[in-house]
PDB file of C-alpha atoms in Angstrom:
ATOM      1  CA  UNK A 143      31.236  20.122  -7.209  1.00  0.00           C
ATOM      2  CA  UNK A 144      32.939  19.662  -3.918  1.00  0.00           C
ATOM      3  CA  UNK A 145      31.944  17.185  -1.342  1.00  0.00           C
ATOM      4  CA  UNK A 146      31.157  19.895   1.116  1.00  0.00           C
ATOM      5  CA  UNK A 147      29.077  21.981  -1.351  1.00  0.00           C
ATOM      6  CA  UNK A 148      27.317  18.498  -2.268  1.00  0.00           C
ATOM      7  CA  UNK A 149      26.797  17.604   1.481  1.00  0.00           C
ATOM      8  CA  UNK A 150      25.074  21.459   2.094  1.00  0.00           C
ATOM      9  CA  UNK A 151      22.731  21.138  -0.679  1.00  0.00           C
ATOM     10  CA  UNK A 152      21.299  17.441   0.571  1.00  0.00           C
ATOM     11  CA  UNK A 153      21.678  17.914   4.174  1.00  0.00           C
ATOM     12  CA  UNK A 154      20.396  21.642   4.325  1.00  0.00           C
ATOM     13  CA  UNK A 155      16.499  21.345   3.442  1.00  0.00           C
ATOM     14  CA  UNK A 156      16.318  18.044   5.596  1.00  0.00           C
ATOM     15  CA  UNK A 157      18.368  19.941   9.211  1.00  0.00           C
ATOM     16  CA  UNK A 158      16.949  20.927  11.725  1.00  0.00           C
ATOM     17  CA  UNK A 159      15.760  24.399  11.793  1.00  0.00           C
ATOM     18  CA  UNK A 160      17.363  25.171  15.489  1.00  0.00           C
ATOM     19  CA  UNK A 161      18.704  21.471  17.538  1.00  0.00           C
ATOM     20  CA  UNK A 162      15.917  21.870  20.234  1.00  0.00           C
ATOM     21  CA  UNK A 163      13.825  20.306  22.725  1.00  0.00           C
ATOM     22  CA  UNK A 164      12.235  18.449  20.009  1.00  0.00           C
ATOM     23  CA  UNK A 165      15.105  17.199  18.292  1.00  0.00           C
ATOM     24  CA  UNK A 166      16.056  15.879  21.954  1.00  0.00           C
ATOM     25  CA  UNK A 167      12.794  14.504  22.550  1.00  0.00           C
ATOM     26  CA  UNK A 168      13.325  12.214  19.364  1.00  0.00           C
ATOM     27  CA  UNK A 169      16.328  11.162  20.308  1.00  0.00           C
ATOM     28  CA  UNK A 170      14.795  10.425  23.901  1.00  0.00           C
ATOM     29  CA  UNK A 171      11.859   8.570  22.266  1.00  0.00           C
ATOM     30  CA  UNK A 172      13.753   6.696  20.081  1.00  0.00           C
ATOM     31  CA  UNK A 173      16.076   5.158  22.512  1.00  0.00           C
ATOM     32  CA  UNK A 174      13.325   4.801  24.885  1.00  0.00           C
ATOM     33  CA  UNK A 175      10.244   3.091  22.507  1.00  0.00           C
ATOM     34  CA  UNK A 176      13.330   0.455  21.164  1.00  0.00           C
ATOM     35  CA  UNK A 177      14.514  -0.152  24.310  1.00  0.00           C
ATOM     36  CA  UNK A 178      10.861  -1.275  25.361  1.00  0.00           C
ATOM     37  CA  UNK A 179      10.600  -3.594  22.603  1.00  0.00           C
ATOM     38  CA  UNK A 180      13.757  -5.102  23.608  1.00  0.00           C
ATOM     39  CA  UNK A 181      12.776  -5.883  26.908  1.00  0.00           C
ATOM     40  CA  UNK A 182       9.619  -7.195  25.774  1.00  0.00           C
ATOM     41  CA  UNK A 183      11.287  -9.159  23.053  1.00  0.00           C
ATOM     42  CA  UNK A 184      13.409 -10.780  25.316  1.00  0.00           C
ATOM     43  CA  UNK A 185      11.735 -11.061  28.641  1.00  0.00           C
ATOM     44  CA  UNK A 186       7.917 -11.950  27.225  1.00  0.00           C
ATOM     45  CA  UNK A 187       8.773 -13.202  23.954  1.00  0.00           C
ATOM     46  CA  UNK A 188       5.052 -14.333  23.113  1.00  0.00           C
ATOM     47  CA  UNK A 189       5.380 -12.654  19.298  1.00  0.00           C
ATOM     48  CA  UNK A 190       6.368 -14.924  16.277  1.00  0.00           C
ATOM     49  CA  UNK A 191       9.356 -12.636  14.951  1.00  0.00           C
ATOM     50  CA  UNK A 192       7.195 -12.650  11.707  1.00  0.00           C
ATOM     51  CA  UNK A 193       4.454 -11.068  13.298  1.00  0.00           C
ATOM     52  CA  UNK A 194       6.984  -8.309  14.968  1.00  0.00           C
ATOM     53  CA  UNK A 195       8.382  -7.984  11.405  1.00  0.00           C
ATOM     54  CA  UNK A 196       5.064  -7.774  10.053  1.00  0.00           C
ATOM     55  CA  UNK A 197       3.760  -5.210  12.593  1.00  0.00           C
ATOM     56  CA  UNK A 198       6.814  -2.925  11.944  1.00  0.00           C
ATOM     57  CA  UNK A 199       6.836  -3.105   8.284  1.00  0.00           C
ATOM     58  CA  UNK A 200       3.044  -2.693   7.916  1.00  0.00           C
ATOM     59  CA  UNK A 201       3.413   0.404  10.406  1.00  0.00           C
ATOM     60  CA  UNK A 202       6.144   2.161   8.222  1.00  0.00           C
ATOM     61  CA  UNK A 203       4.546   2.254   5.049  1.00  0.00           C
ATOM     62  CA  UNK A 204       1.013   2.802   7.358  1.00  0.00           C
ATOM     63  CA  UNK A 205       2.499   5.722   9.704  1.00  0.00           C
ATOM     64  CA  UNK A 206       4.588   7.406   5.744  1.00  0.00           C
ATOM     65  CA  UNK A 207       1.136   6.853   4.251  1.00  0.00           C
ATOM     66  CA  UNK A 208      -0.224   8.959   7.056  1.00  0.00           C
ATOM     67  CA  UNK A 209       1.637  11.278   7.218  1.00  0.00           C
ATOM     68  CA  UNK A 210       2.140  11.891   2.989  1.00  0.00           C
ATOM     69  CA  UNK A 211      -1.938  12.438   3.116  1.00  0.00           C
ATOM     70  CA  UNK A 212      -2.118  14.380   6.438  1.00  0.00           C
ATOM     71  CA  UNK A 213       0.929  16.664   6.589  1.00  0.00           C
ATOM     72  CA  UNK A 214       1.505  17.224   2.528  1.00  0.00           C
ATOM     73  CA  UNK A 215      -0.554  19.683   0.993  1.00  0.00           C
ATOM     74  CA  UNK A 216      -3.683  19.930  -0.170  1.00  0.00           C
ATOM     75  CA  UNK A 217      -4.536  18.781   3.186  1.00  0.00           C
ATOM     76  CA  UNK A 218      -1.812  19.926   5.053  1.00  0.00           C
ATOM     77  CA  UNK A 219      -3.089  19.527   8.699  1.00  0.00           C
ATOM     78  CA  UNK A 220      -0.216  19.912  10.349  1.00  0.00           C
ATOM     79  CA  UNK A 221       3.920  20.243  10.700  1.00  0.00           C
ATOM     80  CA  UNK A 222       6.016  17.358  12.292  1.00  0.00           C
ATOM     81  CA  UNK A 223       8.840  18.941  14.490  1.00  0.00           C
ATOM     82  CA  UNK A 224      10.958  22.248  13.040  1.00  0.00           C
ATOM     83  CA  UNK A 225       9.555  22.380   9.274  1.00  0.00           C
ATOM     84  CA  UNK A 226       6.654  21.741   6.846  1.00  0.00           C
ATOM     85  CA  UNK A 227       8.416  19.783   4.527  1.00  0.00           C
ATOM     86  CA  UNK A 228      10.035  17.041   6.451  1.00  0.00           C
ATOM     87  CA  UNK A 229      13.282  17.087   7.934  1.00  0.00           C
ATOM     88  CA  UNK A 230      15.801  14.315   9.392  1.00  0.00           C
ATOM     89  CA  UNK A 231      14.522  14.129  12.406  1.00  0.00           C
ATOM     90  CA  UNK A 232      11.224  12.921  11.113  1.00  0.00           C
ATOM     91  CA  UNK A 233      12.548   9.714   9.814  1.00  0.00           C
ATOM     92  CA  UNK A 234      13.672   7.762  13.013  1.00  0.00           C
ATOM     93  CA  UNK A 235       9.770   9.004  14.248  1.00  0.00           C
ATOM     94  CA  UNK A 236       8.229   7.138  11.355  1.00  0.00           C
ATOM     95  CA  UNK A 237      10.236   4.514  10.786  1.00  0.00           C
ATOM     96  CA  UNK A 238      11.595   3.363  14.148  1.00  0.00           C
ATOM     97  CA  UNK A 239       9.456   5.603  16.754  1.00  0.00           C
ATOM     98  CA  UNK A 240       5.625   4.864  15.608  1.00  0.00           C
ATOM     99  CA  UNK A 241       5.885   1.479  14.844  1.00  0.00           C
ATOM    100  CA  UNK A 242       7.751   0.573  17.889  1.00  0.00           C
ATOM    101  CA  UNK A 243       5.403   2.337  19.666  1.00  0.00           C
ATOM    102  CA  UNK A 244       2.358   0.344  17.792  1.00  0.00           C
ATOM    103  CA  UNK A 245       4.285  -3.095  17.766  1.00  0.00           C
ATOM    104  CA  UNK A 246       4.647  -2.541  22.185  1.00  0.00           C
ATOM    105  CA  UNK A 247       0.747  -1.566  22.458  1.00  0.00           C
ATOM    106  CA  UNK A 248       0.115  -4.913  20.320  1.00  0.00           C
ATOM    107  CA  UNK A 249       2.326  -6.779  22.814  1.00  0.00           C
ATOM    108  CA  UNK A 250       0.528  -5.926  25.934  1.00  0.00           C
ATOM    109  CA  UNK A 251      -2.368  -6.729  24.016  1.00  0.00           C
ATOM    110  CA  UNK A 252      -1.233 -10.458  23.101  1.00  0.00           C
ATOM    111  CA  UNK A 253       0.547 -10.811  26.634  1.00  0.00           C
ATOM    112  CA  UNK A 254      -2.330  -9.927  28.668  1.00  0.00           C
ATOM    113  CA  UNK A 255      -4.972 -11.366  26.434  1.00  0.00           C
ATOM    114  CA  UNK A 256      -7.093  -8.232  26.789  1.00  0.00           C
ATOM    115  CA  UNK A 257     -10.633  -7.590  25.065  1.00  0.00           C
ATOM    116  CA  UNK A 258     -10.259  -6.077  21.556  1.00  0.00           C
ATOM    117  CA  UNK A 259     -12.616  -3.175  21.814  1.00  0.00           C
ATOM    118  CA  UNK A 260     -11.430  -2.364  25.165  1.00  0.00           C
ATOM    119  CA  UNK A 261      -7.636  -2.534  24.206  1.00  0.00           C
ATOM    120  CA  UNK A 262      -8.396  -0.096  20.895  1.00  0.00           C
ATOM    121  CA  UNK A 263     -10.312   2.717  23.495  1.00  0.00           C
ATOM    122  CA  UNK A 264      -7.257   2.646  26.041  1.00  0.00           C
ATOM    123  CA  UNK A 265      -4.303   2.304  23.442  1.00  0.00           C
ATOM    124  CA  UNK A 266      -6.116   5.466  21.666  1.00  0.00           C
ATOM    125  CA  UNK A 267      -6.561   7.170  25.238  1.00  0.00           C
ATOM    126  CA  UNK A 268      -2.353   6.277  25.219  1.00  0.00           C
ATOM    127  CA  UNK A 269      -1.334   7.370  22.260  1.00  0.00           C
ATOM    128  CA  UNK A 270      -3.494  10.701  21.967  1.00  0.00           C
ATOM    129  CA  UNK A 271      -1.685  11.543  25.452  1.00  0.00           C
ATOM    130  CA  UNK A 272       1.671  10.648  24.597  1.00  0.00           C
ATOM    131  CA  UNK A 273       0.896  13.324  21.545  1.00  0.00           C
ATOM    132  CA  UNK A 274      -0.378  15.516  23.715  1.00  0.00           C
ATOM    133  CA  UNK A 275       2.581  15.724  25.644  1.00  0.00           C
ATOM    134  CA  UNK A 276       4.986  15.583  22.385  1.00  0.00           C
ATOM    135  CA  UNK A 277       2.950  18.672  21.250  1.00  0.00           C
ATOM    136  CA  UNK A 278       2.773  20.303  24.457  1.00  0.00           C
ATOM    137  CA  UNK A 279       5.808  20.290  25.639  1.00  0.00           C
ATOM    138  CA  UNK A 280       8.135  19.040  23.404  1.00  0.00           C
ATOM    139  CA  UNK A 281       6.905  21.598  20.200  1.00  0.00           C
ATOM    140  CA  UNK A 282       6.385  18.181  17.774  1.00  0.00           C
ATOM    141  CA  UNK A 283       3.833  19.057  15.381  1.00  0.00           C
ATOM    142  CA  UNK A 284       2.032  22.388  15.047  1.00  0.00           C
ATOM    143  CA  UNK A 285      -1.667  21.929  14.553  1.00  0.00           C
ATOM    144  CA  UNK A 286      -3.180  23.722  11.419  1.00  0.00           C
ATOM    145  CA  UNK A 287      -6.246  22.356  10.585  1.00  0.00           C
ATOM    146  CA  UNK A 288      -6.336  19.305  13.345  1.00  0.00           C
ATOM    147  CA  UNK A 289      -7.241  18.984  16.312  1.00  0.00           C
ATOM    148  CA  UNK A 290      -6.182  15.981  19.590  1.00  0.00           C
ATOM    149  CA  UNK A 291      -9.264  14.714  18.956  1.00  0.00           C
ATOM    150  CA  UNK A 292      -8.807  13.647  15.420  1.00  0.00           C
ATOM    151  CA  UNK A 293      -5.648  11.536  16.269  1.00  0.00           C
ATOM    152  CA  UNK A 294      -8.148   9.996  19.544  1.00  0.00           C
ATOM    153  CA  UNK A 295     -10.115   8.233  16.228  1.00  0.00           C
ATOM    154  CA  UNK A 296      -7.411   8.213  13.923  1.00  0.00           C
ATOM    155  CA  UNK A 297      -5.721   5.674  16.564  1.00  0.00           C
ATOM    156  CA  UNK A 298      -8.877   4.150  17.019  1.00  0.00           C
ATOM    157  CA  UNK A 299      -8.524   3.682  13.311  1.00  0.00           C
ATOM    158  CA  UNK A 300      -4.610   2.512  13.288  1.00  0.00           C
ATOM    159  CA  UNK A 301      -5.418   0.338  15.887  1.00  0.00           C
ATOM    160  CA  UNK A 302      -8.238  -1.776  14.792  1.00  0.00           C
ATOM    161  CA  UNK A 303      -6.661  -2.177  11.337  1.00  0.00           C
ATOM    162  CA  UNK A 304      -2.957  -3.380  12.628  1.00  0.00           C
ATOM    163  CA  UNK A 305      -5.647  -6.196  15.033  1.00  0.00           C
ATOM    164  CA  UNK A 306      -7.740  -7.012  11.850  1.00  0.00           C
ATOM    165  CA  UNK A 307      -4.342  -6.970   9.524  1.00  0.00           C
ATOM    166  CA  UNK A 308      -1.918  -9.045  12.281  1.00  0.00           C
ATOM    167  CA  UNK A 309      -5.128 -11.441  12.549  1.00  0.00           C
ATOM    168  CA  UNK A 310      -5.514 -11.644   8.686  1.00  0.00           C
ATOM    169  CA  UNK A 311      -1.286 -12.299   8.710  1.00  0.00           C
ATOM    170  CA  UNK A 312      -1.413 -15.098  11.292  1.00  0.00           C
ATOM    171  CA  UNK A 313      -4.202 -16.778   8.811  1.00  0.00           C
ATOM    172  CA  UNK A 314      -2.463 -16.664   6.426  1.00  0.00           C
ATOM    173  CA  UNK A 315       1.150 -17.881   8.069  1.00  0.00           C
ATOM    174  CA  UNK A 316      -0.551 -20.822   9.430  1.00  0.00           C
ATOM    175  CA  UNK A 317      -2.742 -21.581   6.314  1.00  0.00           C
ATOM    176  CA  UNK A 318       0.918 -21.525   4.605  1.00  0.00           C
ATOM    177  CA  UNK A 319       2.460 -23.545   7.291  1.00  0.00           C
ATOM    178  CA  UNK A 320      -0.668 -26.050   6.942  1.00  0.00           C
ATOM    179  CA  UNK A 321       0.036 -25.901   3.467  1.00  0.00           C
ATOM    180  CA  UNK A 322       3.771 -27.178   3.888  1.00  0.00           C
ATOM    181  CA  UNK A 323       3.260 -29.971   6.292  1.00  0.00           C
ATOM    182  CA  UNK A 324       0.849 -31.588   3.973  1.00  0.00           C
ATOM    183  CA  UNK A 325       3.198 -31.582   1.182  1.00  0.00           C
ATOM    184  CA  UNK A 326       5.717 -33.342   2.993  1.00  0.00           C
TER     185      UNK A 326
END
């Protein structure tokens, strides 16, 4: 088998049905969500880089478990972007995009020192708009059985688990770290 016959049979179920508006509004996002955590990285760096690490690790397998039960059949609730299967595009939204976007929210939260239950109702307001305009105007996902206002308490969900899991992580990093001083 040649390499071009090879390349066609990977790369052709995972393209891009037509390069589009939502292909460019990936691209967009991307660049845009990991330039953000850049700035706040470097400008307001109040995260321990093994929280950040934590946050974006627990938010790729969170935001691929997510989708797997949403999107997959038998539940099958919706399409991300051109297809119903997945496509290439898809992968710099879960793995870079979402938890980007997650690890920013969690910053303002930390920098600003804001009340939990309040910061969970206006990140969800956030996100559920930013989806709103990715599905609106952009074409991202195509609704089948869902609705906006499942992903309003599904980030009500994400985000009260990634404040009781980054609190549960920083117990356990300092019980570790108590852990090592007393040993030496």
């Amino acid at each position: 088998m040649n390499m071009q016959r090879w390349f066609e049979m990977f790369y052709g179920p995972i393209s891009p049905v037509a390069f589009d508006k939502n292909e460019w509004f990936t691209i967009a996002i991307f660049f845009l969500s990991v330039g953000a955590a850049i700035y706040l990285l470097k400008k307001h760096p109040i995260m321990k880089k093994s929280e950040i690490i934590f946050v974006i690790l627990f938010n790729v397998y969170f935001s691929s478990l997510g989708e797997y039960v949403l999107a997959v059949k038998p539940t099958d609730l919706y399409d991300t972007i051109d297809r119903n299967c997945g496509e290439l595009f898809d992968i710099p939204l879960q793995v870079i995009v979402y938890p980007t976007t997650i690890y920013i929210l969690l910053h303002i939260f930390v920098m600003f020192k804001l009340r939990k239950l309040n910061f969970i109702l206006l990140g969800s307001m956030a996100l559920t708009l930013m989806e709103w305009v990715s599905e609106h105007y952009f074409s991202m996902y195509k609704y089948k059985g869902w609705a906006i206002y499942y992903s309003y308490l599904f980030y009500i969900f994400t985000l009260a688990i990634n404040m009781y899991s980054l609190g549960w992580f920083n117990k356990q990093s300092n019980a570790g770290m108590v852990q090592l001083k007393e040993k030496h």
